[in-house]
Short mmCIF file of C-alpha atoms in Angstrom, two decimals:
data_model
loop_
_atom_site.label_atom_id
_atom_site.label_comp_id
_atom_site.label_asym_id
_atom_site.label_seq_id
_atom_site.Cartn_x
_atom_site.Cartn_y
_atom_site.Cartn_z
CA MET A 1 116.71 101.86 69.92
CA SER A 2 118.24 98.52 69.92
CA SER A 3 116.62 95.92 72.43
CA PRO A 4 118.55 94.94 75.56
CA PRO A 5 120.04 91.25 75.61
CA LEU A 6 118.45 88.34 77.01
CA ILE A 7 120.15 86.91 80.17
CA ASP A 8 119.68 83.39 81.61
CA ARG A 9 118.55 83.75 85.15
CA ASP A 10 118.25 81.19 88.09
CA ASP A 11 116.59 83.66 90.40
CA TYR A 12 113.35 84.30 88.61
CA CYS A 13 110.62 82.20 90.09
CA SER A 14 107.01 82.97 91.32
CA TRP A 15 105.90 83.77 94.78
CA GLY A 16 105.28 80.33 95.74
CA ARG A 17 108.92 79.32 94.98
CA VAL A 18 107.98 75.72 93.92
CA VAL A 19 108.77 75.98 90.19
CA ARG A 20 112.43 76.67 89.88
CA ARG A 21 113.27 76.46 86.18
CA ARG A 22 115.87 78.74 84.53
CA GLN A 23 114.28 81.65 82.59
CA ARG A 24 115.59 83.83 79.66
CA VAL A 25 114.99 87.47 80.80
CA VAL A 26 115.11 90.79 79.35
CA ARG A 27 114.52 94.04 81.20
CA PRO A 28 113.65 96.99 78.86
CA HIS A 29 113.29 100.54 80.12
CA PHE A 30 111.72 102.30 77.13
CA PHE A 31 108.74 101.59 74.93
CA SER A 32 110.95 101.89 71.92
CA GLU A 33 112.68 98.68 73.01
CA LEU A 34 109.50 96.61 73.03
CA PRO A 35 108.74 95.96 69.30
CA GLY A 36 112.08 94.26 68.71
CA LEU A 37 111.62 92.00 71.67
CA VAL A 38 108.16 90.98 70.63
CA GLY A 39 109.69 90.00 67.24
CA LEU A 40 112.09 87.48 68.81
CA PRO A 41 111.46 83.85 67.38
CA SER A 42 110.79 82.16 70.69
CA SER A 43 107.50 82.73 72.75
CA LYS A 44 107.31 85.63 75.13
CA LEU A 45 105.51 86.84 78.27
CA ALA A 46 105.61 90.07 79.74
CA ILE A 47 105.81 89.93 83.56
CA GLY A 48 105.84 92.27 86.63
CA ARG A 49 106.95 91.68 90.31
CA ARG A 50 106.25 87.83 90.06
CA ARG A 51 103.65 88.03 92.82
CA SER A 52 101.67 85.25 91.11
CA TYR A 53 102.10 81.99 93.14
CA GLY A 54 102.35 79.43 90.49
CA ASP A 55 103.53 79.31 87.00
CA SER A 56 101.39 81.86 85.20
CA CYS A 57 104.31 84.37 85.47
CA LEU A 58 106.80 81.98 83.99
CA ASN A 59 107.75 80.96 80.44
CA SER A 60 110.49 78.23 80.52
CA ASP A 61 110.26 77.45 76.97
CA GLY A 62 110.70 80.98 75.72
CA SER A 63 111.63 84.26 77.28
CA LEU A 64 110.40 86.69 79.93
CA ILE A 65 110.03 90.58 79.31
CA ASP A 66 110.45 92.00 82.73
CA MET A 67 108.36 95.13 82.69
CA CYS A 68 109.65 96.65 85.93
CA GLY A 69 111.82 99.02 84.11
CA LEU A 70 108.87 100.86 82.48
CA ASP A 71 107.34 102.39 85.66
CA ARG A 72 106.84 105.90 84.96
CA PHE A 73 103.63 107.93 85.32
CA ILE A 74 101.98 109.25 82.11
CA SER A 75 99.24 111.32 83.43
CA PHE A 76 97.17 111.97 86.60
CA ASP A 77 94.07 114.09 86.71
CA ALA A 78 93.61 114.92 90.48
CA LYS A 79 90.20 116.50 89.96
CA LYS A 80 88.58 113.49 88.14
CA GLY A 81 90.73 110.85 89.73
CA VAL A 82 92.00 109.34 86.29
CA LEU A 83 95.59 107.87 86.21
CA ARG A 84 97.50 106.59 83.18
CA ALA A 85 100.89 104.92 83.94
CA GLU A 86 103.30 102.41 82.38
CA ALA A 87 102.53 98.89 83.23
CA GLY A 88 105.67 98.42 85.55
CA VAL A 89 104.52 100.98 87.97
CA VAL A 90 103.77 99.16 91.41
CA LEU A 91 100.56 100.03 93.47
CA SER A 92 102.60 101.16 96.22
CA ASP A 93 103.89 104.15 94.14
CA ILE A 94 100.41 104.89 92.80
CA LEU A 95 99.20 105.26 96.26
CA HIS A 96 102.16 107.60 97.28
CA LEU A 97 101.06 109.81 94.24
CA THR A 98 97.36 109.81 94.62
CA VAL A 99 96.40 109.46 98.42
CA PRO A 100 97.55 113.11 99.11
CA SER A 101 94.94 114.15 96.61
CA GLY A 102 92.13 111.96 98.05
CA TRP A 103 92.22 109.15 95.61
CA PHE A 104 92.80 105.41 96.16
CA LEU A 105 92.84 102.36 94.03
CA PRO A 106 89.34 101.20 93.09
CA THR A 107 90.15 97.71 94.44
CA THR A 108 93.36 96.18 95.80
CA PRO A 109 94.83 92.86 96.42
CA GLY A 110 96.59 91.92 99.74
CA THR A 111 99.91 93.32 98.55
CA ARG A 112 100.87 96.80 97.28
CA PHE A 113 103.97 95.34 95.67
CA VAL A 114 102.30 94.18 92.29
CA THR A 115 102.55 96.23 89.13
CA LEU A 116 99.55 97.80 87.44
CA GLY A 117 100.01 95.69 84.57
CA GLY A 118 100.06 92.50 86.43
CA ALA A 119 97.02 93.70 88.31
CA VAL A 120 95.00 94.10 85.16
CA ALA A 121 96.45 90.75 83.59
CA ASN A 122 95.01 89.06 86.62
CA ASP A 123 92.00 91.21 87.09
CA VAL A 124 92.55 91.29 90.81
CA HIS A 125 90.02 91.76 93.55
CA GLY A 126 90.01 92.93 97.09
CA LYS A 127 88.03 93.07 100.21
CA ASN A 128 85.44 95.45 98.53
CA HIS A 129 84.46 93.08 95.65
CA HIS A 130 80.89 93.15 96.77
CA SER A 131 80.69 96.90 96.39
CA ALA A 132 83.34 97.53 93.46
CA GLY A 133 84.08 94.32 91.62
CA SER A 134 87.37 93.49 90.18
CA ILE A 135 89.86 96.03 89.08
CA GLY A 136 88.98 95.28 85.43
CA ARG A 137 85.66 97.10 85.93
CA HIS A 138 87.63 100.43 86.41
CA VAL A 139 90.06 100.16 83.41
CA ARG A 140 89.41 102.93 80.93
CA ALA A 141 92.05 102.14 78.33
CA ILE A 142 94.96 99.80 77.96
CA GLY A 143 98.12 100.39 75.50
CA LEU A 144 98.70 96.93 74.10
CA LEU A 145 101.64 95.91 71.91
CA ARG A 146 100.80 92.75 69.73
CA SER A 147 103.33 90.93 67.48
CA ASP A 148 100.58 90.60 64.54
CA ARG A 149 98.86 94.09 64.88
CA GLY A 150 101.44 96.45 66.57
CA ARG A 151 100.49 99.11 69.08
CA LEU A 152 96.67 99.31 69.81
CA THR A 153 94.67 101.41 72.26
CA VAL A 154 92.21 98.85 73.71
CA THR A 155 88.96 100.26 75.31
CA PRO A 156 85.73 98.65 76.29
CA ALA A 157 84.17 100.43 73.04
CA SER A 158 86.88 100.11 70.57
CA GLU A 159 88.11 96.71 70.80
CA VAL A 160 85.45 94.65 72.72
CA ALA A 161 86.73 91.09 72.22
CA LEU A 162 90.31 92.11 72.96
CA TYR A 163 89.44 94.05 75.80
CA SER A 164 87.52 91.12 77.36
CA ALA A 165 90.46 88.82 76.61
CA THR A 166 93.09 91.22 78.11
CA ILE A 167 91.42 91.98 81.46
CA GLY A 168 92.45 88.85 83.32
CA GLY A 169 94.11 87.52 80.37
CA LEU A 170 97.37 86.56 82.26
CA GLY A 171 99.60 88.67 79.71
CA LEU A 172 98.68 86.21 76.72
CA THR A 173 97.06 88.71 74.51
CA GLY A 174 100.16 90.89 74.04
CA VAL A 175 102.42 93.29 75.98
CA ILE A 176 100.48 95.57 78.20
CA GLU A 177 102.41 98.81 77.95
CA TRP A 178 100.25 101.21 79.84
CA VAL A 179 96.97 101.27 81.79
CA GLU A 180 94.39 104.27 82.28
CA LEU A 181 92.36 103.60 85.44
CA ASP A 182 89.50 105.29 87.41
CA LEU A 183 90.38 105.78 91.03
CA ALA A 184 88.17 105.87 94.13
CA ARG A 185 87.53 109.04 96.16
CA ILE A 186 88.48 108.87 99.86
CA ALA A 187 88.26 111.47 102.56
CA ALA A 188 90.97 110.10 104.74
CA ALA A 189 93.69 107.44 104.64
CA HIS A 190 92.17 105.58 107.44
CA VAL A 191 89.67 102.89 107.82
CA ASP A 192 87.13 102.44 110.56
CA VAL A 193 87.53 98.69 111.36
CA GLU A 194 85.56 96.27 113.37
CA CYS A 195 86.84 92.69 114.44
CA LEU A 196 84.21 89.91 115.37
CA PRO A 197 84.94 86.59 116.30
CA PHE A 198 82.85 83.63 115.09
CA GLU A 199 82.52 80.13 116.45
CA ASN A 200 81.57 78.23 113.15
CA LEU A 201 80.54 78.82 109.60
CA GLU A 202 76.88 79.41 110.38
CA GLU A 203 77.96 82.38 112.17
CA PHE A 204 80.40 83.56 109.45
CA TRP A 205 77.45 83.46 106.83
CA ALA A 206 75.35 85.39 109.19
CA LEU A 207 77.97 88.05 109.75
CA SER A 208 78.80 88.30 106.02
CA ALA A 209 75.17 88.70 105.01
CA GLU A 210 74.61 91.35 107.79
CA SER A 211 77.75 93.28 106.72
CA VAL A 212 77.57 93.42 103.00
CA GLY A 213 75.15 96.23 102.80
CA ASN A 214 76.79 98.24 105.52
CA PHE A 215 80.50 97.78 104.96
CA GLU A 216 82.65 98.46 101.98
CA HIS A 217 85.31 96.02 103.04
CA THR A 218 84.77 92.52 104.58
CA VAL A 219 87.07 89.55 104.88
CA ALA A 220 87.58 86.74 107.52
CA TRP A 221 90.51 84.74 108.72
CA ILE A 222 89.72 81.13 109.69
CA ASP A 223 91.34 78.63 111.83
CA CYS A 224 92.00 75.86 109.39
CA VAL A 225 93.17 73.38 111.95
CA SER A 226 90.13 73.58 114.34
CA LYS A 227 87.86 70.68 114.45
CA GLY A 228 84.43 69.39 115.73
CA SER A 229 82.19 72.08 116.90
CA LYS A 230 84.89 74.70 116.21
CA ILE A 231 85.57 73.87 112.57
CA GLY A 232 85.43 77.08 110.46
CA ARG A 233 85.98 79.54 113.45
CA GLY A 234 87.66 82.85 112.85
CA ILE A 235 87.70 86.54 113.03
CA PHE A 236 85.43 88.51 110.74
CA THR A 237 86.80 91.83 109.81
CA ARG A 238 84.75 94.75 108.18
CA GLY A 239 85.42 98.35 107.61
CA ASN A 240 84.67 101.66 106.02
CA TRP A 241 86.84 104.44 104.88
CA SER A 242 87.00 107.08 107.69
CA THR A 243 85.21 110.41 106.69
CA THR A 244 87.71 112.66 108.54
CA GLY A 245 91.31 112.58 108.99
CA SER A 246 94.68 113.07 107.27
CA LEU A 247 95.58 112.11 103.75
CA ILE A 248 99.21 110.85 104.39
CA PRO A 249 100.10 107.84 102.37
CA HIS A 250 101.85 104.90 103.90
CA LYS A 251 105.65 104.64 104.64
CA ASP A 252 107.85 102.27 102.63
CA GLU A 253 110.04 100.95 105.46
CA THR A 254 109.36 97.60 106.97
CA TRP A 255 109.74 96.48 110.41
CA LYS A 256 110.66 92.88 109.78
CA THR A 257 112.21 90.73 107.08
CA VAL A 258 112.91 86.96 106.70
CA PRO A 259 116.57 86.87 105.69
CA ILE A 260 116.92 83.34 104.80
CA GLU A 261 114.90 80.27 103.85
CA ALA A 262 113.54 78.73 107.16
CA PRO A 263 113.63 75.10 107.80
CA SER A 264 110.87 72.96 106.13
CA SER A 265 109.85 71.56 109.39
CA LEU A 266 109.22 75.00 110.90
CA LEU A 267 105.45 74.79 109.72
CA ASN A 268 103.87 71.71 111.14
CA THR A 269 100.39 70.87 112.62
CA ARG A 270 101.66 71.49 116.08
CA SER A 271 103.26 74.92 115.47
CA ILE A 272 100.22 76.14 113.03
CA GLY A 273 97.84 74.95 115.71
CA ALA A 274 99.49 76.89 118.53
CA PHE A 275 99.87 79.95 116.38
CA ASN A 276 96.17 79.93 115.36
CA GLU A 277 95.01 79.36 118.97
CA VAL A 278 97.08 82.36 119.87
CA TYR A 279 96.09 84.59 117.07
CA TYR A 280 92.41 83.78 117.52
CA HIS A 281 92.04 84.56 121.20
CA LEU A 282 94.47 87.91 120.51
CA GLN A 283 92.01 89.09 117.85
CA LYS A 284 88.83 88.27 119.98
CA ARG A 285 89.81 91.17 122.19
CA LYS A 286 89.84 93.67 119.46
CA ARG A 287 86.51 95.31 118.45
CA LYS A 288 86.69 98.78 116.93
CA SER A 289 89.49 100.58 115.78
CA ARG A 290 90.76 103.03 113.25
CA LEU A 291 93.56 101.91 111.11
CA HIS A 292 95.75 103.34 108.44
CA TYR A 293 94.97 101.79 105.10
CA ALA A 294 98.48 100.02 105.00
CA PRO A 295 97.91 97.66 108.02
CA PHE A 296 94.20 97.03 107.04
CA PHE A 297 94.82 96.18 103.21
CA TYR A 298 98.47 95.08 103.35
CA PRO A 299 99.31 93.23 106.76
CA LEU A 300 101.82 90.89 105.17
CA ASP A 301 103.76 93.75 103.44
CA SER A 302 105.19 94.63 106.83
CA VAL A 303 107.37 91.34 106.54
CA LEU A 304 109.78 91.30 103.57
CA HIS A 305 110.14 87.99 101.92
CA TRP A 306 107.58 86.29 104.15
CA ASN A 307 107.31 83.50 101.65
CA ARG A 308 110.65 82.31 102.87
CA LEU A 309 108.96 80.91 105.96
CA TYR A 310 108.08 77.89 103.71
CA GLY A 311 111.66 76.95 103.20
CA ARG A 312 113.34 75.68 100.05
CA SER A 313 110.45 73.55 98.87
CA GLY A 314 108.01 76.59 98.79
CA MET A 315 104.47 76.69 98.97
CA LEU A 316 101.32 76.15 97.08
CA GLN A 317 98.34 78.47 97.61
CA TYR A 318 94.92 76.98 96.75
CA GLN A 319 92.13 79.78 96.16
CA CYS A 320 88.75 78.72 94.86
CA VAL A 321 85.42 80.35 94.49
CA ILE A 322 82.32 78.45 94.78
CA PRO A 323 78.99 79.68 93.47
CA LYS A 324 76.61 81.31 95.94
CA GLY A 325 74.13 78.72 95.87
CA GLU A 326 76.54 75.96 96.68
CA ALA A 327 79.03 77.63 98.90
CA ARG A 328 77.11 76.59 102.20
CA ARG A 329 77.43 72.94 101.27
CA ALA A 330 80.89 73.00 99.66
CA ILE A 331 82.98 75.02 102.11
CA PRO A 332 82.24 72.59 105.16
CA HIS A 333 83.42 69.65 102.97
CA MET A 334 86.51 71.60 102.02
CA LEU A 335 87.50 72.69 105.62
CA SER A 336 86.93 69.05 106.78
CA GLU A 337 89.28 67.65 104.06
CA ILE A 338 91.86 70.42 104.92
CA THR A 339 91.81 69.72 108.60
CA ARG A 340 91.96 66.01 107.92
CA SER A 341 94.95 66.33 105.61
CA GLY A 342 96.91 68.40 108.28
CA GLY A 343 98.85 70.20 105.67
CA ALA A 344 97.55 73.77 105.61
CA SER A 345 99.26 76.97 107.15
CA PHE A 346 98.16 79.69 109.14
CA LEU A 347 97.29 81.86 106.29
CA ALA A 348 93.61 81.10 105.56
CA VAL A 349 90.90 83.54 104.22
CA LEU A 350 87.21 83.29 103.59
CA LYS A 351 85.20 86.02 101.98
CA THR A 352 82.10 86.48 99.70
CA PHE A 353 82.14 87.83 96.22
CA GLY A 354 79.28 90.16 95.24
CA ALA A 355 77.23 90.12 92.02
CA LEU A 356 79.12 92.70 90.06
CA ALA A 357 80.36 90.59 86.88
CA SER A 358 83.93 90.90 86.10
CA PRO A 359 84.68 91.96 82.54
CA GLY A 360 87.43 89.34 81.42
CA LEU A 361 86.83 86.06 79.88
CA LEU A 362 89.31 84.45 82.33
CA SER A 363 88.47 86.71 85.19
CA PHE A 364 88.27 84.60 88.51
CA PRO A 365 85.85 86.64 90.64
CA ARG A 366 82.36 85.63 90.50
CA GLU A 367 79.28 85.72 92.73
CA GLY A 368 79.86 83.23 95.67
CA ALA A 369 82.41 82.47 98.39
CA THR A 370 86.16 82.25 97.96
CA LEU A 371 88.45 80.22 100.18
CA ALA A 372 92.28 80.77 100.05
CA ILE A 373 94.74 78.77 101.98
CA ASP A 374 98.51 78.35 101.92
CA PHE A 375 100.02 74.83 101.69
CA PRO A 376 103.72 74.21 102.62
CA ASN A 377 104.89 72.04 99.75
CA ARG A 378 105.43 68.65 101.07
CA GLY A 379 105.44 66.98 97.52
CA ARG A 380 103.23 64.09 96.77
CA ASP A 381 101.23 64.26 100.08
CA THR A 382 100.23 67.87 99.30
CA LEU A 383 99.47 67.33 95.75
CA GLU A 384 97.03 64.47 96.72
CA ALA A 385 95.42 66.65 99.13
CA LEU A 386 94.88 69.42 96.67
CA ALA A 387 93.53 66.83 94.24
CA ARG A 388 90.88 65.92 96.65
CA LEU A 389 89.82 69.70 97.01
CA ASP A 390 89.69 69.75 93.24
CA GLN A 391 87.02 67.01 93.20
CA ILE A 392 84.84 69.24 95.76
CA VAL A 393 85.45 72.28 93.65
CA GLN A 394 84.45 70.35 90.40
CA GLU A 395 81.33 68.73 91.95
CA PHE A 396 79.93 72.17 93.26
CA HIS A 397 80.95 73.99 89.91
CA GLY A 398 83.53 76.19 91.39
CA ALA A 399 86.85 77.61 90.10
CA LEU A 400 90.44 78.00 90.85
CA TYR A 401 92.39 81.26 90.65
CA PRO A 402 94.99 81.12 88.01
CA ALA A 403 97.20 83.76 89.54
CA LYS A 404 97.58 81.37 92.62
CA ASP A 405 97.57 78.20 90.86
CA GLY A 406 100.64 75.92 90.03
CA ARG A 407 99.03 72.49 89.28
CA MET A 408 95.23 72.46 88.39
CA PRO A 409 94.51 69.87 85.74
CA ALA A 410 93.42 71.07 82.44
CA ARG A 411 89.86 69.68 82.72
CA LEU A 412 89.18 71.78 85.64
CA PHE A 413 90.56 74.76 84.23
CA ARG A 414 88.19 74.16 81.01
CA GLN A 415 85.19 73.62 83.28
CA SER A 416 86.11 76.56 85.57
CA PHE A 417 86.55 79.03 82.68
CA PRO A 418 83.85 78.16 79.90
CA GLY A 419 85.17 81.15 77.85
CA TRP A 420 88.70 79.78 77.51
CA GLU A 421 88.17 78.60 73.86
CA GLU A 422 86.92 82.14 72.85
CA PHE A 423 89.86 83.60 74.84
CA SER A 424 92.33 81.55 73.02
CA LYS A 425 91.38 83.14 69.69
CA ALA A 426 92.43 86.49 71.14
CA THR A 427 95.71 85.33 72.36
CA ASP A 428 99.00 86.71 70.83
CA PRO A 429 100.54 84.21 68.66
CA ALA A 430 103.84 85.13 70.14
CA MET A 431 102.84 84.92 73.79
CA SER A 432 102.87 81.88 75.92
CA SER A 433 103.48 80.81 79.51
CA ASP A 434 104.26 77.63 81.65
CA PHE A 435 100.64 77.83 82.94
CA TRP A 436 98.95 78.17 79.48
CA ARG A 437 100.85 75.36 77.88
CA ARG A 438 99.77 73.26 80.92
CA VAL A 439 95.94 74.01 80.84
CA ALA A 440 95.28 74.70 77.24
CA SER A 441 97.52 72.30 75.18
#
C-alpha cells in the first residue's frame, strides 16, 4: 500500500501552545503505510494527541507521523488483564473496553486523552507512583519499526538496551506501532477519597508520610501565591479503589468547553489569588467521599480546550523532581521564588514519588518530591523566573520532565539524565524532534 502524502499544517502545536511552527504532517491508517514513511529522506517523529506541553512532540525540520489513525485494539485477555493495542488508541477508549471487566490502567496521567504510544514514549506516571511506579514497569512488549532494522518486537528480555531506551524515549528510537500492557484489577469504578487541608509544607510532608503506606493514590494541590506563614498551604487528596460497586466506565461528554482563546490578561496575580482563596476554603469543607474514577483521575478533562485560558501566548509548565534527601530544603526555596515572581497559575501540584525504579534511560520519575506548576507565557519575565528555578533544581540534583518542558538548557538536561549518552546510541538515525536537537546537539 502506498503511503499517504505529507501536508503542511499550521494547527499542529503542543498543549502549551507556545511553539507555533509549521509542521509537515502525514496521518497513516495502516501498519503497511509506515515503512514508506520511515524511509523518507528528512527526519521523522511519530506523535499522538500532542498533550506534551513543550516541543518534544514537534519536528519542525522534518516531518510528523500522526499515529492517531492507528487506533485499533489487537487483543484483550479479560481473565488475565493483558491488553495489546495499536499505538494511537487513547487511554479513554482503553477504559471503555476494560473497566466493565474489572481492569484499569496500571497508572494514569491526569488526562485520559493521551495515546497509548505517547504514554509509553513519555513513561507517564500517576497518583500511585509510590505503589505502582511508572507505566513502563507494566509494559510487556512493544512493536517497534526502525529505519535501520525494520520491524522488531521489543521486550525486557529480548532487546534489553532498546527496551530501556524506548520506555520514556520520546519516540526517538523508532515508530512505536503497538504496545502490550498488564492492567490492574479493580472491584469497582469508584475511589474512596479523603481531602485534608494543610497549612504549610511541614504538614504536607507529615500527611504524605502517613498516607503512602495506607493509600494507593496521593496528590496535593498547593496555593502557589500564599505567603508568610501560609506558604505551601494546600489540599491533600488520598484515595483507594472502592471494594464494592458498579463497573460502569466514564461518559465521554464534557460539561464545559473553552471555545476561544482567553485574553492574556485574564490570569494575573489578583485573579489567581482570588481563585486560590476560594478554592482552598471550598475544598477544606470536603472530607470523605466516593468518586467515580473520571473526576478523581481526570478533573481537567471535563473542560475541553482548557489550555485556551492562557490566551494566544500559551503557557509553560514547569515540572521537576527533587531527590528524597533534598526535597525538604529545595521545595521551600522554589515556592518562595515562584511566589516572588508572581507568574504562576492556579494549577500547582505537589506529590511524592516512591522507590520503584522506572525502566527507561530517559524516564523522569525517581524517588523524591515532584512539583508541577503552570506559568502563563509572559515572554522574557517568565523565562527568567524559570531560569531561577533551574538553578535550584540543579543545586539540589533534581530533574525536569521532558514531556512538560519547552526551554530547559542542554546542561540541565544532561545533568538530569546521566544515561542520555547511552540513550543516544539507541536512537533511530531517521528520528528527531525539536526537543532532541535543542538538548542533545
